[in-house]
XYZ file of C-alpha atoms in Angstrom:
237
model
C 10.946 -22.851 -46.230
C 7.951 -21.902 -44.428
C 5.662 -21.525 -47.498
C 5.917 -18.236 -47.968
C 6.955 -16.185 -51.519
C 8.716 -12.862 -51.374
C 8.925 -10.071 -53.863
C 11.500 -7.429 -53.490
C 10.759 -4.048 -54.999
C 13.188 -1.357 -55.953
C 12.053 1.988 -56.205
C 14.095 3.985 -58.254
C 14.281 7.577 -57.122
C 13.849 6.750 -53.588
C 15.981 4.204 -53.163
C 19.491 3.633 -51.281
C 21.200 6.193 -53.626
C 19.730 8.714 -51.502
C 23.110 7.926 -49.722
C 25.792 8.346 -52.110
C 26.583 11.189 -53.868
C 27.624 14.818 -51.783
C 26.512 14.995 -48.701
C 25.794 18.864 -48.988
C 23.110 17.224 -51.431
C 21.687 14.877 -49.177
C 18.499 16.740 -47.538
C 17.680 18.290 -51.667
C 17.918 14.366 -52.633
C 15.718 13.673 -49.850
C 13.077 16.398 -50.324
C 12.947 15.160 -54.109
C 12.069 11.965 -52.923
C 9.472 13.104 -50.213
C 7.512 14.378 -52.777
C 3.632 13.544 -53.366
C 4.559 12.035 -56.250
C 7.366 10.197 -55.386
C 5.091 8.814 -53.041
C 2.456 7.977 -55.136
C 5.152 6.446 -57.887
C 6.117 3.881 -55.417
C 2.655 2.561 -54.419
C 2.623 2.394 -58.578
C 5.832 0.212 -58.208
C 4.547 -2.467 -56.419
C 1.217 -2.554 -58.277
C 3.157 -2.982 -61.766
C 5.354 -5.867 -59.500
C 2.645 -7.520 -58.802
C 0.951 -7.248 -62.195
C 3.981 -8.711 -63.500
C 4.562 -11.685 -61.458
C 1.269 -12.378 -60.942
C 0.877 -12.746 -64.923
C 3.725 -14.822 -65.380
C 2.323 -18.458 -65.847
C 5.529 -20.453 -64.071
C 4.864 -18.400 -61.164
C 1.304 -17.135 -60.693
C 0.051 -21.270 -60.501
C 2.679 -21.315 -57.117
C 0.956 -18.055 -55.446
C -2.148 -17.822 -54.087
C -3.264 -14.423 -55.112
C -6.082 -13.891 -51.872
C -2.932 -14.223 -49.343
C -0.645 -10.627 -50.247
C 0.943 -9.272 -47.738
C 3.003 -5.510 -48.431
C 5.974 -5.313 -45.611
C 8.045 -2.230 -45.718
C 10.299 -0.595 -43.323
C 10.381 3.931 -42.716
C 9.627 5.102 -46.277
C 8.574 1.603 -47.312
C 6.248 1.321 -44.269
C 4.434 4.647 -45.518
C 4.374 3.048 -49.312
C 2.670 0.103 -47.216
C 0.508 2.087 -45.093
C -0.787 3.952 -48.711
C -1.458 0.857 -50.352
C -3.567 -1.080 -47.442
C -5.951 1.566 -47.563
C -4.853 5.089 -46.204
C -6.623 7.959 -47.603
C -5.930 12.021 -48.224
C -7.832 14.699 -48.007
C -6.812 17.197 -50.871
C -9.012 20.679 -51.948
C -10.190 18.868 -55.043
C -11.209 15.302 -53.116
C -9.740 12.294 -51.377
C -6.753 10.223 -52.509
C -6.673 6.763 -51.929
C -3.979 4.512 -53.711
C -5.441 1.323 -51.872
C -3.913 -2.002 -53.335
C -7.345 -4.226 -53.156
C -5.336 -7.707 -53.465
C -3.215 -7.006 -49.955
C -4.767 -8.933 -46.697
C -2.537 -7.649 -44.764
C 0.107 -5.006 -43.824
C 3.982 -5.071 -42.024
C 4.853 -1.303 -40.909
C 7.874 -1.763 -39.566
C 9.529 2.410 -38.132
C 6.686 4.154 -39.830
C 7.322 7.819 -39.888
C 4.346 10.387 -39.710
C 3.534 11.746 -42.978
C 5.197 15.033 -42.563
C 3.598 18.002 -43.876
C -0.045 16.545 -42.986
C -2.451 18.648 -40.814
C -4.201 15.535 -39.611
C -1.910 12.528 -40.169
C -4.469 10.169 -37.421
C -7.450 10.518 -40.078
C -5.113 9.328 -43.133
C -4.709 5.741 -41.757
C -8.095 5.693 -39.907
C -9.619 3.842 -43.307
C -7.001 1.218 -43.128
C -9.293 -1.726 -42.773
C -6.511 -4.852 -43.302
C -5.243 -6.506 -40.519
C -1.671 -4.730 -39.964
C 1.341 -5.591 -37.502
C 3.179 -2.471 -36.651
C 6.904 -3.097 -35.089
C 9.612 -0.242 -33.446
C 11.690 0.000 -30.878
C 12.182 2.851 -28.006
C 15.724 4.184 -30.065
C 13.771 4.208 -33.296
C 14.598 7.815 -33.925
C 14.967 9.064 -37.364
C 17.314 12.619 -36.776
C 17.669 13.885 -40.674
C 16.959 17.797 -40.864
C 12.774 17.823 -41.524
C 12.225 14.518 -40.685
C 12.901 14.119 -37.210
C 10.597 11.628 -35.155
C 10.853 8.929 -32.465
C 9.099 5.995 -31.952
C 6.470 8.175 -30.199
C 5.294 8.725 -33.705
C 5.586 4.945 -34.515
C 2.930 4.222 -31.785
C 0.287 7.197 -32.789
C 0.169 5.604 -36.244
C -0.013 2.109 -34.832
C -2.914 3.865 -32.347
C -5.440 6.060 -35.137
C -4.665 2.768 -37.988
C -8.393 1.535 -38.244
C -7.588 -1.820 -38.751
C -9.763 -4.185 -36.900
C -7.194 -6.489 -36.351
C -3.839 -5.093 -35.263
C -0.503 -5.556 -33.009
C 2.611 -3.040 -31.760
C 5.459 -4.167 -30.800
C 7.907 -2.191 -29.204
C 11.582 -3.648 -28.748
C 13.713 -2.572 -25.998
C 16.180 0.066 -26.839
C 17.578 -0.400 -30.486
C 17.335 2.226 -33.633
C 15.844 3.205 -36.990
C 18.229 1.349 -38.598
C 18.334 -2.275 -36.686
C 15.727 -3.560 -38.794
C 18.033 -3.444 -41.788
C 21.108 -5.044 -43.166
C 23.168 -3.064 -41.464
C 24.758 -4.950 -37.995
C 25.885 -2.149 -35.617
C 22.650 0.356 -35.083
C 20.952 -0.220 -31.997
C 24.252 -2.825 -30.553
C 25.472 -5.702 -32.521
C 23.944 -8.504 -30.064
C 20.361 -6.814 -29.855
C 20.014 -5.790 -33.368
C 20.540 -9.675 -34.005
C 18.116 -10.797 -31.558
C 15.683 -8.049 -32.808
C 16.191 -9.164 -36.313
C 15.386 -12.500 -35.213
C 12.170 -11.654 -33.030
C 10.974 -9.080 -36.188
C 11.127 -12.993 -38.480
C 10.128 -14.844 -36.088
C 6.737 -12.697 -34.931
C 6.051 -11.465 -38.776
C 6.062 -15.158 -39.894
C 3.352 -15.999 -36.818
C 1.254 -12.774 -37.222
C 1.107 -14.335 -41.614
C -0.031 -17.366 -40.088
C -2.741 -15.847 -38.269
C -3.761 -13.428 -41.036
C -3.391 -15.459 -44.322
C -3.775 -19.069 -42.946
C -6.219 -18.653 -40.165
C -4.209 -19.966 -37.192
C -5.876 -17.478 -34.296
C -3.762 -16.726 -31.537
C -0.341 -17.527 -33.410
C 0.813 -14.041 -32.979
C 0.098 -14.165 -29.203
C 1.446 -17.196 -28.690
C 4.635 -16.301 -30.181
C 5.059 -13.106 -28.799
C 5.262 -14.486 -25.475
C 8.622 -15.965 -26.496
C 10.326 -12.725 -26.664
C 9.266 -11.107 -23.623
C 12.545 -10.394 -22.793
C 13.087 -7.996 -25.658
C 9.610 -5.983 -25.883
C 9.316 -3.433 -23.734
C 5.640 -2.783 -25.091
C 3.093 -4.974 -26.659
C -0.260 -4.628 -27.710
C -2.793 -6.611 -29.607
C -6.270 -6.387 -30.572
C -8.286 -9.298 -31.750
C -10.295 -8.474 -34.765
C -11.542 -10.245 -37.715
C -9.344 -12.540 -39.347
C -9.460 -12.694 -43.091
């Protein structure tokens, strides 16, 4: 309805049968799936979606291939954060898994990546415009994982990008930003579902389409919701 195209990936092996299974199993599932590799896989995963759709002559004619935009939330929003650009420093070199054909980033909860000495110089490269959204309950509490939206904000603060905006929503959790109704209170979690559409759709506008100042404009609308904003103006590509 708004012009916009959106690809769904499933990463198998990191996906939402994390969840099921014992939960004496749970924090071994979610080690396995923590993994470098894991990690790596999934950046892999939406390469090889892309590749596919964007050879598929019924769709590719529809999509204009200079405006891709990755959007992920906690786990996805590190898979995000590796593809716009972020980069490791490893004994034998630096990784970088940097998707080329993305102009732009959503992190929505992005966790620190745990285990890294420096984790402010791993998304300092990021050079893409990138919208970073929380909220002050965003707290992720599983055994070796544990981080607030503290965390949220330092990666929104060391990401290089040029052009990029936080927002913070007013109480809320880790887990209002997906399907699920109740986290964070049934009435806010709607609300911040709504805001998280409404702002994502004008910060796309402003990256992909060249409409400056749609983000701030918008943003203004929800005022009553955002207990911290910030935006830097930047090159728009």
């Amino acid at each position: 309805a708004r012009g916009y195209a959106s690809l769904h990936v499933q990463h198998a092996g990191s996906d939402n049968r994390l969840w099921s299974g014992s939960p004496f199993e749970m924090i071994s599932r979610l080690q396995s799936a923590a993994t470098e590799a894991e990690a790596l896989a999934r950046v892999q995963d939406l390469r090889f979606a892309l590749d596919q759709v964007l050879a598929t002559p019924e769709l590719s004619g529809a999509l204009d291939q200079r405006r891709i935009v990755a959007a992920g939330h906690s786990y996805g929003a590190n898979t995000v954060l590796l593809a716009a650009g972020a980069v490791f420093e490893r004994p034998g070199g630096r990784l970088s898994y940097t998707e080329p054909r993305l102009a732009g980033a959503i992190v929505i909860s992005a966790p620190p990546f745990h285990g890294e000495a420096d984790a402010d110089t791993i998304v300092a490269p990021i050079g893409i415009p990138t919208l970073h959204i929380t909220a002050t309950g965003d707290e992720i509490r599983l055994p070796g994982y544990q981080s607030g939206y503290e965390d949220r904000v330092r990666v929104f603060a060391a990401t290089g990008s040029p052009r990029k905006a936080l927002v913070v929503f007013r109480d809320g959790s880790h887990s209002m930003f997906t399907d699920r109704l109740a986290p964070g209170g049934r009435e806010l979690n709607v609300q911040g579902k709504g805001a998280t559409l409404d702002l994502t759709l004008a910060f796309l506008d402003e990256v992909v389409r060249g409409n400056a100042g749609a983000f701030d404009e918008r943003s203004e609308e929800h005022g009553a919701l955002i207990a911290r904003l910030e935006s830097t103006i930047g090159d728009v590509r």
